[in-house]
């Protein structure tokens, strides 16, 4: 993956925020114009799901895409018979999994995390970690605010309407967690002076903090960027029961344009020393809170279904929609 430096990222974010501002200004102008042109409004609610993945490429290990759901309520302001601006509020879930496995050749790991310690009682050593069938799951819940340009075409002499939409959505993390599902990891120390590793003689004995640790369903919170911006596309069809009520079905696509990975400094496995003990213990920080990745984003593709209502007809007024 190509790295994007801080200045480039800030430039991209600035450009995208300007696009959102321009979209908002255009929408406001269109709304003001529409008020003089017999405009009409729709309100909608939809539920969907499919691929809703947290995307990243771990330096070590493999990534597996996740699934999720999305629920949205929206408002469409038609400033022309076919054109509208859409604003809404939604909540979506995203997921992913990371798998870690170590290979061993003559007791020298080909998969390792390296960190040096300066101990009073021991020589300097290289901290190594071996993973065995280790699997971590991540889940995130996002509050989302979409702003889209919307086009709808009424198919003549039918009850069907086809539509397409494109725009952006702002995402705000509501909840984000990781959970270890299975597997274990073994910690060892490689001493250059000795020319070999020191490890625990068996799984139940720990020497200088070295030993085998089970995943044991450990879980924790993740800290993601406080705001993100995504490109969104949608296309589908409505079936009109009457002038007021429609049902809709559509395909949707979303791609996050900003980095949601906030902390790139923590190791995946960190040493924790407890008071009154000489042997360290180790804390698992989670992939999305570690230096095992340098970039993370969101990707979504799925199917939605919902209801759409003409607001004027719902309020007992005659709609200005032309068929």
PDB file of C-alpha atoms in Angstrom:
ATOM      1  CA  UNK A   1       0.000   0.000   0.000  1.00  0.00           C
ATOM      2  CA  UNK A   2       1.236   3.422  -0.924  1.00  0.00           C
ATOM      3  CA  UNK A   3       1.855   5.623   2.087  1.00  0.00           C
ATOM      4  CA  UNK A   4       0.266   9.080   2.202  1.00  0.00           C
ATOM      5  CA  UNK A   5       2.162  11.615   4.252  1.00  0.00           C
ATOM      6  CA  UNK A   6       0.516  14.003   6.687  1.00  0.00           C
ATOM      7  CA  UNK A   7       0.605  17.034   4.358  1.00  0.00           C
ATOM      8  CA  UNK A   8      -0.967  15.071   1.520  1.00  0.00           C
ATOM      9  CA  UNK A   9      -3.697  13.748   3.805  1.00  0.00           C
ATOM     10  CA  UNK A  10      -4.486  17.233   5.105  1.00  0.00           C
ATOM     11  CA  UNK A  11      -4.672  18.502   1.514  1.00  0.00           C
ATOM     12  CA  UNK A  12      -7.073  15.710   0.526  1.00  0.00           C
ATOM     13  CA  UNK A  13      -9.251  16.325   3.573  1.00  0.00           C
ATOM     14  CA  UNK A  14      -9.322  20.070   2.873  1.00  0.00           C
ATOM     15  CA  UNK A  15     -10.369  19.491  -0.737  1.00  0.00           C
ATOM     16  CA  UNK A  16     -13.114  17.066   0.255  1.00  0.00           C
ATOM     17  CA  UNK A  17     -14.472  19.413   2.913  1.00  0.00           C
ATOM     18  CA  UNK A  18     -14.646  22.152   0.261  1.00  0.00           C
ATOM     19  CA  UNK A  19     -16.627  19.779  -1.970  1.00  0.00           C
ATOM     20  CA  UNK A  20     -19.079  19.147   0.867  1.00  0.00           C
ATOM     21  CA  UNK A  21     -19.460  22.908   1.392  1.00  0.00           C
ATOM     22  CA  UNK A  22     -20.061  23.457  -2.330  1.00  0.00           C
ATOM     23  CA  UNK A  23     -22.647  20.649  -2.370  1.00  0.00           C
ATOM     24  CA  UNK A  24     -24.420  22.235   0.586  1.00  0.00           C
ATOM     25  CA  UNK A  25     -24.465  25.669  -1.077  1.00  0.00           C
ATOM     26  CA  UNK A  26     -25.810  24.190  -4.324  1.00  0.00           C
ATOM     27  CA  UNK A  27     -28.477  22.301  -2.381  1.00  0.00           C
ATOM     28  CA  UNK A  28     -29.535  25.452  -0.527  1.00  0.00           C
ATOM     29  CA  UNK A  29     -29.695  27.423  -3.780  1.00  0.00           C
ATOM     30  CA  UNK A  30     -31.722  24.685  -5.439  1.00  0.00           C
ATOM     31  CA  UNK A  31     -34.095  24.608  -2.477  1.00  0.00           C
ATOM     32  CA  UNK A  32     -34.655  28.365  -2.612  1.00  0.00           C
ATOM     33  CA  UNK A  33     -35.288  28.157  -6.357  1.00  0.00           C
ATOM     34  CA  UNK A  34     -37.607  25.202  -5.902  1.00  0.00           C
ATOM     35  CA  UNK A  35     -39.825  27.113  -3.494  1.00  0.00           C
ATOM     36  CA  UNK A  36     -40.822  29.356  -6.400  1.00  0.00           C
ATOM     37  CA  UNK A  37     -41.363  26.457  -8.802  1.00  0.00           C
ATOM     38  CA  UNK A  38     -44.019  24.272  -7.144  1.00  0.00           C
ATOM     39  CA  UNK A  39     -41.502  21.946  -5.564  1.00  0.00           C
ATOM     40  CA  UNK A  40     -42.385  18.751  -3.714  1.00  0.00           C
ATOM     41  CA  UNK A  41     -40.733  16.633  -1.063  1.00  0.00           C
ATOM     42  CA  UNK A  42     -40.326  12.946  -0.218  1.00  0.00           C
ATOM     43  CA  UNK A  43     -39.448  11.347   3.091  1.00  0.00           C
ATOM     44  CA  UNK A  44     -38.016   7.831   3.274  1.00  0.00           C
ATOM     45  CA  UNK A  45     -36.726   5.064   5.514  1.00  0.00           C
ATOM     46  CA  UNK A  46     -34.670   2.064   4.411  1.00  0.00           C
ATOM     47  CA  UNK A  47     -32.822  -0.921   5.810  1.00  0.00           C
ATOM     48  CA  UNK A  48     -30.018  -2.806   4.099  1.00  0.00           C
ATOM     49  CA  UNK A  49     -26.885  -4.822   4.415  1.00  0.00           C
ATOM     50  CA  UNK A  50     -24.064  -6.606   2.695  1.00  0.00           C
ATOM     51  CA  UNK A  51     -20.345  -6.017   2.557  1.00  0.00           C
ATOM     52  CA  UNK A  52     -19.647  -3.430   5.286  1.00  0.00           C
ATOM     53  CA  UNK A  53     -15.942  -3.792   5.849  1.00  0.00           C
ATOM     54  CA  UNK A  54     -13.160  -2.057   7.766  1.00  0.00           C
ATOM     55  CA  UNK A  55     -10.345  -2.073   5.224  1.00  0.00           C
ATOM     56  CA  UNK A  56      -6.620  -2.272   6.051  1.00  0.00           C
ATOM     57  CA  UNK A  57      -3.505  -4.246   5.153  1.00  0.00           C
ATOM     58  CA  UNK A  58      -1.665  -5.580   8.211  1.00  0.00           C
ATOM     59  CA  UNK A  59       2.115  -5.652   7.980  1.00  0.00           C
ATOM     60  CA  UNK A  60       1.927  -9.152   9.483  1.00  0.00           C
ATOM     61  CA  UNK A  61      -1.097 -11.414   9.178  1.00  0.00           C
ATOM     62  CA  UNK A  62      -4.043 -11.505   6.812  1.00  0.00           C
ATOM     63  CA  UNK A  63      -7.186  -9.407   6.567  1.00  0.00           C
ATOM     64  CA  UNK A  64     -10.714 -10.706   5.973  1.00  0.00           C
ATOM     65  CA  UNK A  65     -13.592  -8.438   4.950  1.00  0.00           C
ATOM     66  CA  UNK A  66     -16.624  -8.122   7.196  1.00  0.00           C
ATOM     67  CA  UNK A  67     -20.377  -7.721   6.797  1.00  0.00           C
ATOM     68  CA  UNK A  68     -22.810  -5.328   8.376  1.00  0.00           C
ATOM     69  CA  UNK A  69     -26.116  -3.473   8.181  1.00  0.00           C
ATOM     70  CA  UNK A  70     -27.311   0.059   7.540  1.00  0.00           C
ATOM     71  CA  UNK A  71     -30.500   1.936   8.483  1.00  0.00           C
ATOM     72  CA  UNK A  72     -31.319   5.382   7.118  1.00  0.00           C
ATOM     73  CA  UNK A  73     -34.030   8.023   7.192  1.00  0.00           C
ATOM     74  CA  UNK A  74     -33.969  10.699   4.518  1.00  0.00           C
ATOM     75  CA  UNK A  75     -35.542  13.791   3.008  1.00  0.00           C
ATOM     76  CA  UNK A  76     -35.597  14.557  -0.722  1.00  0.00           C
ATOM     77  CA  UNK A  77     -36.348  18.053  -1.951  1.00  0.00           C
ATOM     78  CA  UNK A  78     -37.329  18.068  -5.622  1.00  0.00           C
ATOM     79  CA  UNK A  79     -36.518  21.410  -7.191  1.00  0.00           C
ATOM     80  CA  UNK A  80     -37.507  20.000 -10.601  1.00  0.00           C
ATOM     81  CA  UNK A  81     -39.735  17.117 -11.585  1.00  0.00           C
ATOM     82  CA  UNK A  82     -36.793  14.715 -11.828  1.00  0.00           C
ATOM     83  CA  UNK A  83     -34.046  16.337  -9.751  1.00  0.00           C
ATOM     84  CA  UNK A  84     -33.672  16.511  -5.980  1.00  0.00           C
ATOM     85  CA  UNK A  85     -31.203  17.021  -3.192  1.00  0.00           C
ATOM     86  CA  UNK A  86     -31.109  14.355  -0.499  1.00  0.00           C
ATOM     87  CA  UNK A  87     -30.157  14.756   3.141  1.00  0.00           C
ATOM     88  CA  UNK A  88     -30.480  12.164   5.842  1.00  0.00           C
ATOM     89  CA  UNK A  89     -29.302  10.451   8.973  1.00  0.00           C
ATOM     90  CA  UNK A  90     -28.208   6.850   9.259  1.00  0.00           C
ATOM     91  CA  UNK A  91     -26.439   4.307  11.389  1.00  0.00           C
ATOM     92  CA  UNK A  92     -24.229   1.539   9.978  1.00  0.00           C
ATOM     93  CA  UNK A  93     -22.176  -1.339  11.310  1.00  0.00           C
ATOM     94  CA  UNK A  94     -18.809  -2.425   9.895  1.00  0.00           C
ATOM     95  CA  UNK A  95     -16.585  -5.405  10.616  1.00  0.00           C
ATOM     96  CA  UNK A  96     -13.364  -7.218   9.744  1.00  0.00           C
ATOM     97  CA  UNK A  97     -11.096 -10.014  10.957  1.00  0.00           C
ATOM     98  CA  UNK A  98      -7.329 -10.395  11.244  1.00  0.00           C
ATOM     99  CA  UNK A  99      -5.552 -13.735  11.339  1.00  0.00           C
ATOM    100  CA  UNK A 100      -2.012 -14.189  12.643  1.00  0.00           C
ATOM    101  CA  UNK A 101       0.111 -17.318  12.285  1.00  0.00           C
ATOM    102  CA  UNK A 102       3.837 -17.881  12.856  1.00  0.00           C
ATOM    103  CA  UNK A 103       6.124 -20.253  11.022  1.00  0.00           C
ATOM    104  CA  UNK A 104       9.168 -21.701  12.753  1.00  0.00           C
ATOM    105  CA  UNK A 105      12.478 -22.917  11.334  1.00  0.00           C
ATOM    106  CA  UNK A 106      15.167 -24.198  13.729  1.00  0.00           C
ATOM    107  CA  UNK A 107      13.584 -22.202  16.568  1.00  0.00           C
ATOM    108  CA  UNK A 108      14.150 -18.908  14.722  1.00  0.00           C
ATOM    109  CA  UNK A 109      10.879 -17.080  13.985  1.00  0.00           C
ATOM    110  CA  UNK A 110      10.133 -15.815  10.513  1.00  0.00           C
ATOM    111  CA  UNK A 111       7.287 -13.856  12.088  1.00  0.00           C
ATOM    112  CA  UNK A 112       8.320 -11.606  14.924  1.00  0.00           C
ATOM    113  CA  UNK A 113       7.874  -8.303  16.696  1.00  0.00           C
ATOM    114  CA  UNK A 114      11.158  -6.843  17.822  1.00  0.00           C
ATOM    115  CA  UNK A 115      11.771  -4.637  20.822  1.00  0.00           C
ATOM    116  CA  UNK A 116      14.864  -4.255  23.004  1.00  0.00           C
ATOM    117  CA  UNK A 117      14.860  -3.991  26.781  1.00  0.00           C
ATOM    118  CA  UNK A 118      17.640  -2.895  29.107  1.00  0.00           C
ATOM    119  CA  UNK A 119      17.283  -5.058  32.200  1.00  0.00           C
ATOM    120  CA  UNK A 120      19.276  -4.795  35.407  1.00  0.00           C
ATOM    121  CA  UNK A 121      19.464  -8.539  35.966  1.00  0.00           C
ATOM    122  CA  UNK A 122      19.498  -9.806  32.406  1.00  0.00           C
ATOM    123  CA  UNK A 123      21.430  -9.072  29.261  1.00  0.00           C
ATOM    124  CA  UNK A 124      19.710  -7.072  26.540  1.00  0.00           C
ATOM    125  CA  UNK A 125      17.396  -9.295  24.562  1.00  0.00           C
ATOM    126  CA  UNK A 126      15.120  -9.249  21.558  1.00  0.00           C
ATOM    127  CA  UNK A 127      11.446  -9.775  22.388  1.00  0.00           C
ATOM    128  CA  UNK A 128       9.793 -12.235  20.008  1.00  0.00           C
ATOM    129  CA  UNK A 129       6.209 -13.354  19.627  1.00  0.00           C
ATOM    130  CA  UNK A 130       4.914 -16.487  17.907  1.00  0.00           C
ATOM    131  CA  UNK A 131       1.214 -16.660  17.023  1.00  0.00           C
ATOM    132  CA  UNK A 132      -0.704 -19.892  16.593  1.00  0.00           C
ATOM    133  CA  UNK A 133      -4.127 -19.779  14.906  1.00  0.00           C
ATOM    134  CA  UNK A 134      -4.667 -16.309  16.328  1.00  0.00           C
ATOM    135  CA  UNK A 135      -7.829 -14.545  15.173  1.00  0.00           C
ATOM    136  CA  UNK A 136      -9.104 -11.073  16.050  1.00  0.00           C
ATOM    137  CA  UNK A 137     -12.476  -9.571  15.108  1.00  0.00           C
ATOM    138  CA  UNK A 138     -13.216  -5.834  14.862  1.00  0.00           C
ATOM    139  CA  UNK A 139     -16.605  -4.119  14.872  1.00  0.00           C
ATOM    140  CA  UNK A 140     -17.506  -0.455  14.497  1.00  0.00           C
ATOM    141  CA  UNK A 141     -20.785   1.453  14.567  1.00  0.00           C
ATOM    142  CA  UNK A 142     -20.961   4.739  12.645  1.00  0.00           C
ATOM    143  CA  UNK A 143     -23.472   7.576  12.769  1.00  0.00           C
ATOM    144  CA  UNK A 144     -23.682   8.808   9.170  1.00  0.00           C
ATOM    145  CA  UNK A 145     -24.935  11.998   7.520  1.00  0.00           C
ATOM    146  CA  UNK A 146     -25.375  11.611   3.733  1.00  0.00           C
ATOM    147  CA  UNK A 147     -25.750  14.518   1.275  1.00  0.00           C
ATOM    148  CA  UNK A 148     -26.541  13.459  -2.288  1.00  0.00           C
ATOM    149  CA  UNK A 149     -27.706  14.710  -5.659  1.00  0.00           C
ATOM    150  CA  UNK A 150     -30.702  12.613  -6.714  1.00  0.00           C
ATOM    151  CA  UNK A 151     -32.279  11.915 -10.120  1.00  0.00           C
ATOM    152  CA  UNK A 152     -35.558  10.038 -10.622  1.00  0.00           C
ATOM    153  CA  UNK A 153     -37.254   9.049 -13.868  1.00  0.00           C
ATOM    154  CA  UNK A 154     -40.910   7.995 -14.039  1.00  0.00           C
ATOM    155  CA  UNK A 155     -41.378   5.183 -16.563  1.00  0.00           C
ATOM    156  CA  UNK A 156     -44.401   6.207 -18.686  1.00  0.00           C
ATOM    157  CA  UNK A 157     -47.652   4.229 -18.301  1.00  0.00           C
ATOM    158  CA  UNK A 158     -46.253   2.173 -15.412  1.00  0.00           C
ATOM    159  CA  UNK A 159     -46.015   2.430 -11.641  1.00  0.00           C
ATOM    160  CA  UNK A 160     -42.232   2.181 -11.705  1.00  0.00           C
ATOM    161  CA  UNK A 161     -39.659   4.922 -11.120  1.00  0.00           C
ATOM    162  CA  UNK A 162     -35.913   4.398 -11.522  1.00  0.00           C
ATOM    163  CA  UNK A 163     -33.399   6.554  -9.698  1.00  0.00           C
ATOM    164  CA  UNK A 164     -29.710   7.221  -9.165  1.00  0.00           C
ATOM    165  CA  UNK A 165     -27.863   9.242  -6.542  1.00  0.00           C
ATOM    166  CA  UNK A 166     -24.295  10.345  -5.848  1.00  0.00           C
ATOM    167  CA  UNK A 167     -22.678  12.381  -3.117  1.00  0.00           C
ATOM    168  CA  UNK A 168     -20.832  12.177   0.173  1.00  0.00           C
ATOM    169  CA  UNK A 169     -21.503  11.086   3.708  1.00  0.00           C
ATOM    170  CA  UNK A 170     -19.878  12.129   6.961  1.00  0.00           C
ATOM    171  CA  UNK A 171     -19.228   9.322   9.460  1.00  0.00           C
ATOM    172  CA  UNK A 172     -18.857   9.677  13.231  1.00  0.00           C
ATOM    173  CA  UNK A 173     -17.799   6.636  15.330  1.00  0.00           C
ATOM    174  CA  UNK A 174     -20.361   5.673  17.972  1.00  0.00           C
ATOM    175  CA  UNK A 175     -18.767   2.437  19.134  1.00  0.00           C
ATOM    176  CA  UNK A 176     -15.693   0.446  18.088  1.00  0.00           C
ATOM    177  CA  UNK A 177     -14.374  -2.747  19.676  1.00  0.00           C
ATOM    178  CA  UNK A 178     -12.101  -5.708  19.043  1.00  0.00           C
ATOM    179  CA  UNK A 179     -12.398  -9.262  20.345  1.00  0.00           C
ATOM    180  CA  UNK A 180      -9.994 -12.183  20.260  1.00  0.00           C
ATOM    181  CA  UNK A 181     -11.814 -15.238  18.964  1.00  0.00           C
ATOM    182  CA  UNK A 182      -9.300 -18.065  19.228  1.00  0.00           C
ATOM    183  CA  UNK A 183      -5.661 -19.075  19.176  1.00  0.00           C
ATOM    184  CA  UNK A 184      -2.647 -18.361  21.363  1.00  0.00           C
ATOM    185  CA  UNK A 185       0.664 -16.544  21.314  1.00  0.00           C
ATOM    186  CA  UNK A 186       4.011 -17.487  22.810  1.00  0.00           C
ATOM    187  CA  UNK A 187       6.555 -14.925  23.978  1.00  0.00           C
ATOM    188  CA  UNK A 188      10.295 -15.638  23.971  1.00  0.00           C
ATOM    189  CA  UNK A 189      13.523 -13.738  24.373  1.00  0.00           C
ATOM    190  CA  UNK A 190      16.454 -14.007  22.002  1.00  0.00           C
ATOM    191  CA  UNK A 191      19.817 -13.225  23.657  1.00  0.00           C
ATOM    192  CA  UNK A 192      22.553 -12.384  21.134  1.00  0.00           C
ATOM    193  CA  UNK A 193      25.252 -13.169  23.742  1.00  0.00           C
ATOM    194  CA  UNK A 194      23.900 -16.694  24.162  1.00  0.00           C
ATOM    195  CA  UNK A 195      23.004 -17.122  20.505  1.00  0.00           C
ATOM    196  CA  UNK A 196      19.614 -18.682  21.215  1.00  0.00           C
ATOM    197  CA  UNK A 197      16.168 -18.041  22.639  1.00  0.00           C
ATOM    198  CA  UNK A 198      14.956 -18.460  26.176  1.00  0.00           C
ATOM    199  CA  UNK A 199      11.389 -19.670  26.504  1.00  0.00           C
ATOM    200  CA  UNK A 200       9.073 -21.245  29.032  1.00  0.00           C
ATOM    201  CA  UNK A 201       9.690 -24.991  29.554  1.00  0.00           C
ATOM    202  CA  UNK A 202       5.936 -25.645  29.286  1.00  0.00           C
ATOM    203  CA  UNK A 203       2.634 -23.819  28.878  1.00  0.00           C
ATOM    204  CA  UNK A 204       1.942 -23.517  32.607  1.00  0.00           C
ATOM    205  CA  UNK A 205       5.301 -22.062  33.701  1.00  0.00           C
ATOM    206  CA  UNK A 206       6.316 -18.454  33.009  1.00  0.00           C
ATOM    207  CA  UNK A 207       9.958 -17.350  33.130  1.00  0.00           C
ATOM    208  CA  UNK A 208      10.696 -13.620  33.005  1.00  0.00           C
ATOM    209  CA  UNK A 209       7.250 -13.155  31.461  1.00  0.00           C
ATOM    210  CA  UNK A 210       7.939 -15.639  28.660  1.00  0.00           C
ATOM    211  CA  UNK A 211       5.226 -18.221  28.096  1.00  0.00           C
ATOM    212  CA  UNK A 212       2.134 -19.191  26.127  1.00  0.00           C
ATOM    213  CA  UNK A 213      -0.977 -17.038  26.436  1.00  0.00           C
ATOM    214  CA  UNK A 214      -4.428 -18.066  25.240  1.00  0.00           C
ATOM    215  CA  UNK A 215      -6.659 -15.601  23.405  1.00  0.00           C
ATOM    216  CA  UNK A 216      -9.300 -16.285  26.071  1.00  0.00           C
ATOM    217  CA  UNK A 217     -11.990 -14.113  24.409  1.00  0.00           C
ATOM    218  CA  UNK A 218     -10.162 -10.938  25.413  1.00  0.00           C
ATOM    219  CA  UNK A 219     -11.829  -7.764  24.165  1.00  0.00           C
ATOM    220  CA  UNK A 220     -11.272  -4.033  24.266  1.00  0.00           C
ATOM    221  CA  UNK A 221     -12.285  -0.681  22.843  1.00  0.00           C
ATOM    222  CA  UNK A 222     -10.733   0.824  19.725  1.00  0.00           C
ATOM    223  CA  UNK A 223     -10.068   4.514  19.146  1.00  0.00           C
ATOM    224  CA  UNK A 224     -10.818   5.650  15.601  1.00  0.00           C
ATOM    225  CA  UNK A 225     -10.636   9.068  13.969  1.00  0.00           C
ATOM    226  CA  UNK A 226     -13.438  11.303  15.231  1.00  0.00           C
ATOM    227  CA  UNK A 227     -14.816  11.996  11.735  1.00  0.00           C
ATOM    228  CA  UNK A 228     -14.513  10.453   8.271  1.00  0.00           C
ATOM    229  CA  UNK A 229     -15.742  11.241   4.785  1.00  0.00           C
ATOM    230  CA  UNK A 230     -16.987   8.759   2.179  1.00  0.00           C
ATOM    231  CA  UNK A 231     -18.060   8.824  -1.454  1.00  0.00           C
ATOM    232  CA  UNK A 232     -21.517   7.231  -1.891  1.00  0.00           C
ATOM    233  CA  UNK A 233     -23.397   5.964  -4.951  1.00  0.00           C
ATOM    234  CA  UNK A 234     -26.843   4.418  -5.166  1.00  0.00           C
ATOM    235  CA  UNK A 235     -29.157   3.158  -7.898  1.00  0.00           C
ATOM    236  CA  UNK A 236     -32.523   1.428  -7.845  1.00  0.00           C
ATOM    237  CA  UNK A 237     -36.245   1.581  -8.448  1.00  0.00           C
ATOM    238  CA  UNK A 238     -39.484   2.559  -6.735  1.00  0.00           C
ATOM    239  CA  UNK A 239     -42.866   0.897  -7.140  1.00  0.00           C
ATOM    240  CA  UNK A 240     -45.709   3.393  -6.695  1.00  0.00           C
ATOM    241  CA  UNK A 241     -48.819   2.082  -4.929  1.00  0.00           C
ATOM    242  CA  UNK A 242     -50.501   5.471  -5.085  1.00  0.00           C
ATOM    243  CA  UNK A 243     -49.493   9.126  -5.152  1.00  0.00           C
ATOM    244  CA  UNK A 244     -48.407   8.986  -1.534  1.00  0.00           C
ATOM    245  CA  UNK A 245     -46.746   5.589  -0.975  1.00  0.00           C
ATOM    246  CA  UNK A 246     -43.874   3.817  -2.715  1.00  0.00           C
ATOM    247  CA  UNK A 247     -41.598   0.895  -1.905  1.00  0.00           C
ATOM    248  CA  UNK A 248     -37.980   0.999  -3.043  1.00  0.00           C
ATOM    249  CA  UNK A 249     -35.110  -1.385  -3.683  1.00  0.00           C
ATOM    250  CA  UNK A 250     -31.565  -0.341  -4.539  1.00  0.00           C
ATOM    251  CA  UNK A 251     -27.891  -1.193  -4.691  1.00  0.00           C
ATOM    252  CA  UNK A 252     -25.497   1.021  -2.742  1.00  0.00           C
ATOM    253  CA  UNK A 253     -21.747   1.602  -2.698  1.00  0.00           C
ATOM    254  CA  UNK A 254     -19.584   3.572  -0.282  1.00  0.00           C
ATOM    255  CA  UNK A 255     -15.841   4.203  -0.128  1.00  0.00           C
ATOM    256  CA  UNK A 256     -14.138   6.082   2.701  1.00  0.00           C
ATOM    257  CA  UNK A 257     -11.759   8.760   1.444  1.00  0.00           C
ATOM    258  CA  UNK A 258     -10.035   9.474   4.760  1.00  0.00           C
ATOM    259  CA  UNK A 259      -7.906   7.480   7.202  1.00  0.00           C
ATOM    260  CA  UNK A 260      -9.824   6.210  10.250  1.00  0.00           C
ATOM    261  CA  UNK A 261      -6.678   4.739  11.863  1.00  0.00           C
ATOM    262  CA  UNK A 262      -5.743   7.108  14.667  1.00  0.00           C
ATOM    263  CA  UNK A 263      -2.887   5.548  16.684  1.00  0.00           C
ATOM    264  CA  UNK A 264       0.141   4.294  14.746  1.00  0.00           C
ATOM    265  CA  UNK A 265       2.646   4.176  17.623  1.00  0.00           C
ATOM    266  CA  UNK A 266       1.522   1.352  19.889  1.00  0.00           C
ATOM    267  CA  UNK A 267       2.952  -2.129  19.403  1.00  0.00           C
ATOM    268  CA  UNK A 268       0.466  -4.943  18.907  1.00  0.00           C
ATOM    269  CA  UNK A 269       1.762  -6.541  22.092  1.00  0.00           C
ATOM    270  CA  UNK A 270       3.043  -4.230  24.843  1.00  0.00           C
ATOM    271  CA  UNK A 271       4.952  -5.000  28.037  1.00  0.00           C
ATOM    272  CA  UNK A 272       3.111  -4.151  31.249  1.00  0.00           C
ATOM    273  CA  UNK A 273       5.038  -4.297  34.548  1.00  0.00           C
ATOM    274  CA  UNK A 274       3.021  -4.695  37.727  1.00  0.00           C
ATOM    275  CA  UNK A 275       4.112  -3.247  41.048  1.00  0.00           C
ATOM    276  CA  UNK A 276       5.860  -5.706  43.322  1.00  0.00           C
ATOM    277  CA  UNK A 277       6.687  -8.186  40.570  1.00  0.00           C
ATOM    278  CA  UNK A 278       9.849  -8.633  38.583  1.00  0.00           C
ATOM    279  CA  UNK A 279       8.310 -10.484  35.652  1.00  0.00           C
ATOM    280  CA  UNK A 280       6.480  -8.416  33.027  1.00  0.00           C
ATOM    281  CA  UNK A 281       3.062  -9.188  31.626  1.00  0.00           C
ATOM    282  CA  UNK A 282       1.871  -8.390  28.142  1.00  0.00           C
ATOM    283  CA  UNK A 283      -1.162  -6.463  26.926  1.00  0.00           C
ATOM    284  CA  UNK A 284      -2.725  -7.035  23.516  1.00  0.00           C
ATOM    285  CA  UNK A 285      -3.695  -3.645  22.035  1.00  0.00           C
ATOM    286  CA  UNK A 286      -5.623  -4.746  18.951  1.00  0.00           C
ATOM    287  CA  UNK A 287      -4.680  -4.421  15.277  1.00  0.00           C
ATOM    288  CA  UNK A 288      -6.477  -1.112  14.676  1.00  0.00           C
ATOM    289  CA  UNK A 289      -4.686   0.443  17.650  1.00  0.00           C
ATOM    290  CA  UNK A 290      -1.199  -0.660  16.700  1.00  0.00           C
ATOM    291  CA  UNK A 291       1.692   0.027  14.366  1.00  0.00           C
ATOM    292  CA  UNK A 292       0.879  -3.149  12.412  1.00  0.00           C
ATOM    293  CA  UNK A 293      -1.156  -0.981  10.013  1.00  0.00           C
ATOM    294  CA  UNK A 294      -0.661   2.581   8.767  1.00  0.00           C
ATOM    295  CA  UNK A 295      -4.031   3.188   7.111  1.00  0.00           C
ATOM    296  CA  UNK A 296      -7.624   2.019   7.550  1.00  0.00           C
ATOM    297  CA  UNK A 297     -10.842   2.947   5.759  1.00  0.00           C
ATOM    298  CA  UNK A 298     -14.424   1.784   5.236  1.00  0.00           C
ATOM    299  CA  UNK A 299     -15.923  -0.026   2.250  1.00  0.00           C
ATOM    300  CA  UNK A 300     -19.584  -0.891   1.707  1.00  0.00           C
ATOM    301  CA  UNK A 301     -21.579  -2.576  -1.048  1.00  0.00           C
ATOM    302  CA  UNK A 302     -25.006  -4.074  -0.606  1.00  0.00           C
ATOM    303  CA  UNK A 303     -28.769  -4.026  -1.068  1.00  0.00           C
ATOM    304  CA  UNK A 304     -31.351  -1.761   0.562  1.00  0.00           C
ATOM    305  CA  UNK A 305     -35.153  -1.837   0.708  1.00  0.00           C
ATOM    306  CA  UNK A 306     -37.490   0.755   2.132  1.00  0.00           C
ATOM    307  CA  UNK A 307     -40.552   2.955   1.922  1.00  0.00           C
ATOM    308  CA  UNK A 308     -40.871   6.390   0.305  1.00  0.00           C
ATOM    309  CA  UNK A 309     -43.748   8.819   0.898  1.00  0.00           C
ATOM    310  CA  UNK A 310     -44.769  12.041  -0.791  1.00  0.00           C
ATOM    311  CA  UNK A 311     -44.860  14.550   2.050  1.00  0.00           C
ATOM    312  CA  UNK A 312     -47.605  16.728   0.559  1.00  0.00           C
ATOM    313  CA  UNK A 313     -49.910  13.756   0.018  1.00  0.00           C
ATOM    314  CA  UNK A 314     -49.135  12.506   3.513  1.00  0.00           C
ATOM    315  CA  UNK A 315     -50.205  15.878   4.941  1.00  0.00           C
ATOM    316  CA  UNK A 316     -53.452  15.811   2.962  1.00  0.00           C
ATOM    317  CA  UNK A 317     -52.315  18.275   0.304  1.00  0.00           C
ATOM    318  CA  UNK A 318     -52.087  17.818  -3.448  1.00  0.00           C
ATOM    319  CA  UNK A 319     -48.598  16.933  -4.647  1.00  0.00           C
ATOM    320  CA  UNK A 320     -46.985  18.917  -7.450  1.00  0.00           C
ATOM    321  CA  UNK A 321     -45.382  15.783  -8.863  1.00  0.00           C
ATOM    322  CA  UNK A 322     -46.076  15.261 -12.573  1.00  0.00           C
ATOM    323  CA  UNK A 323     -46.475  11.745 -13.968  1.00  0.00           C
TER     324      UNK A 323
END
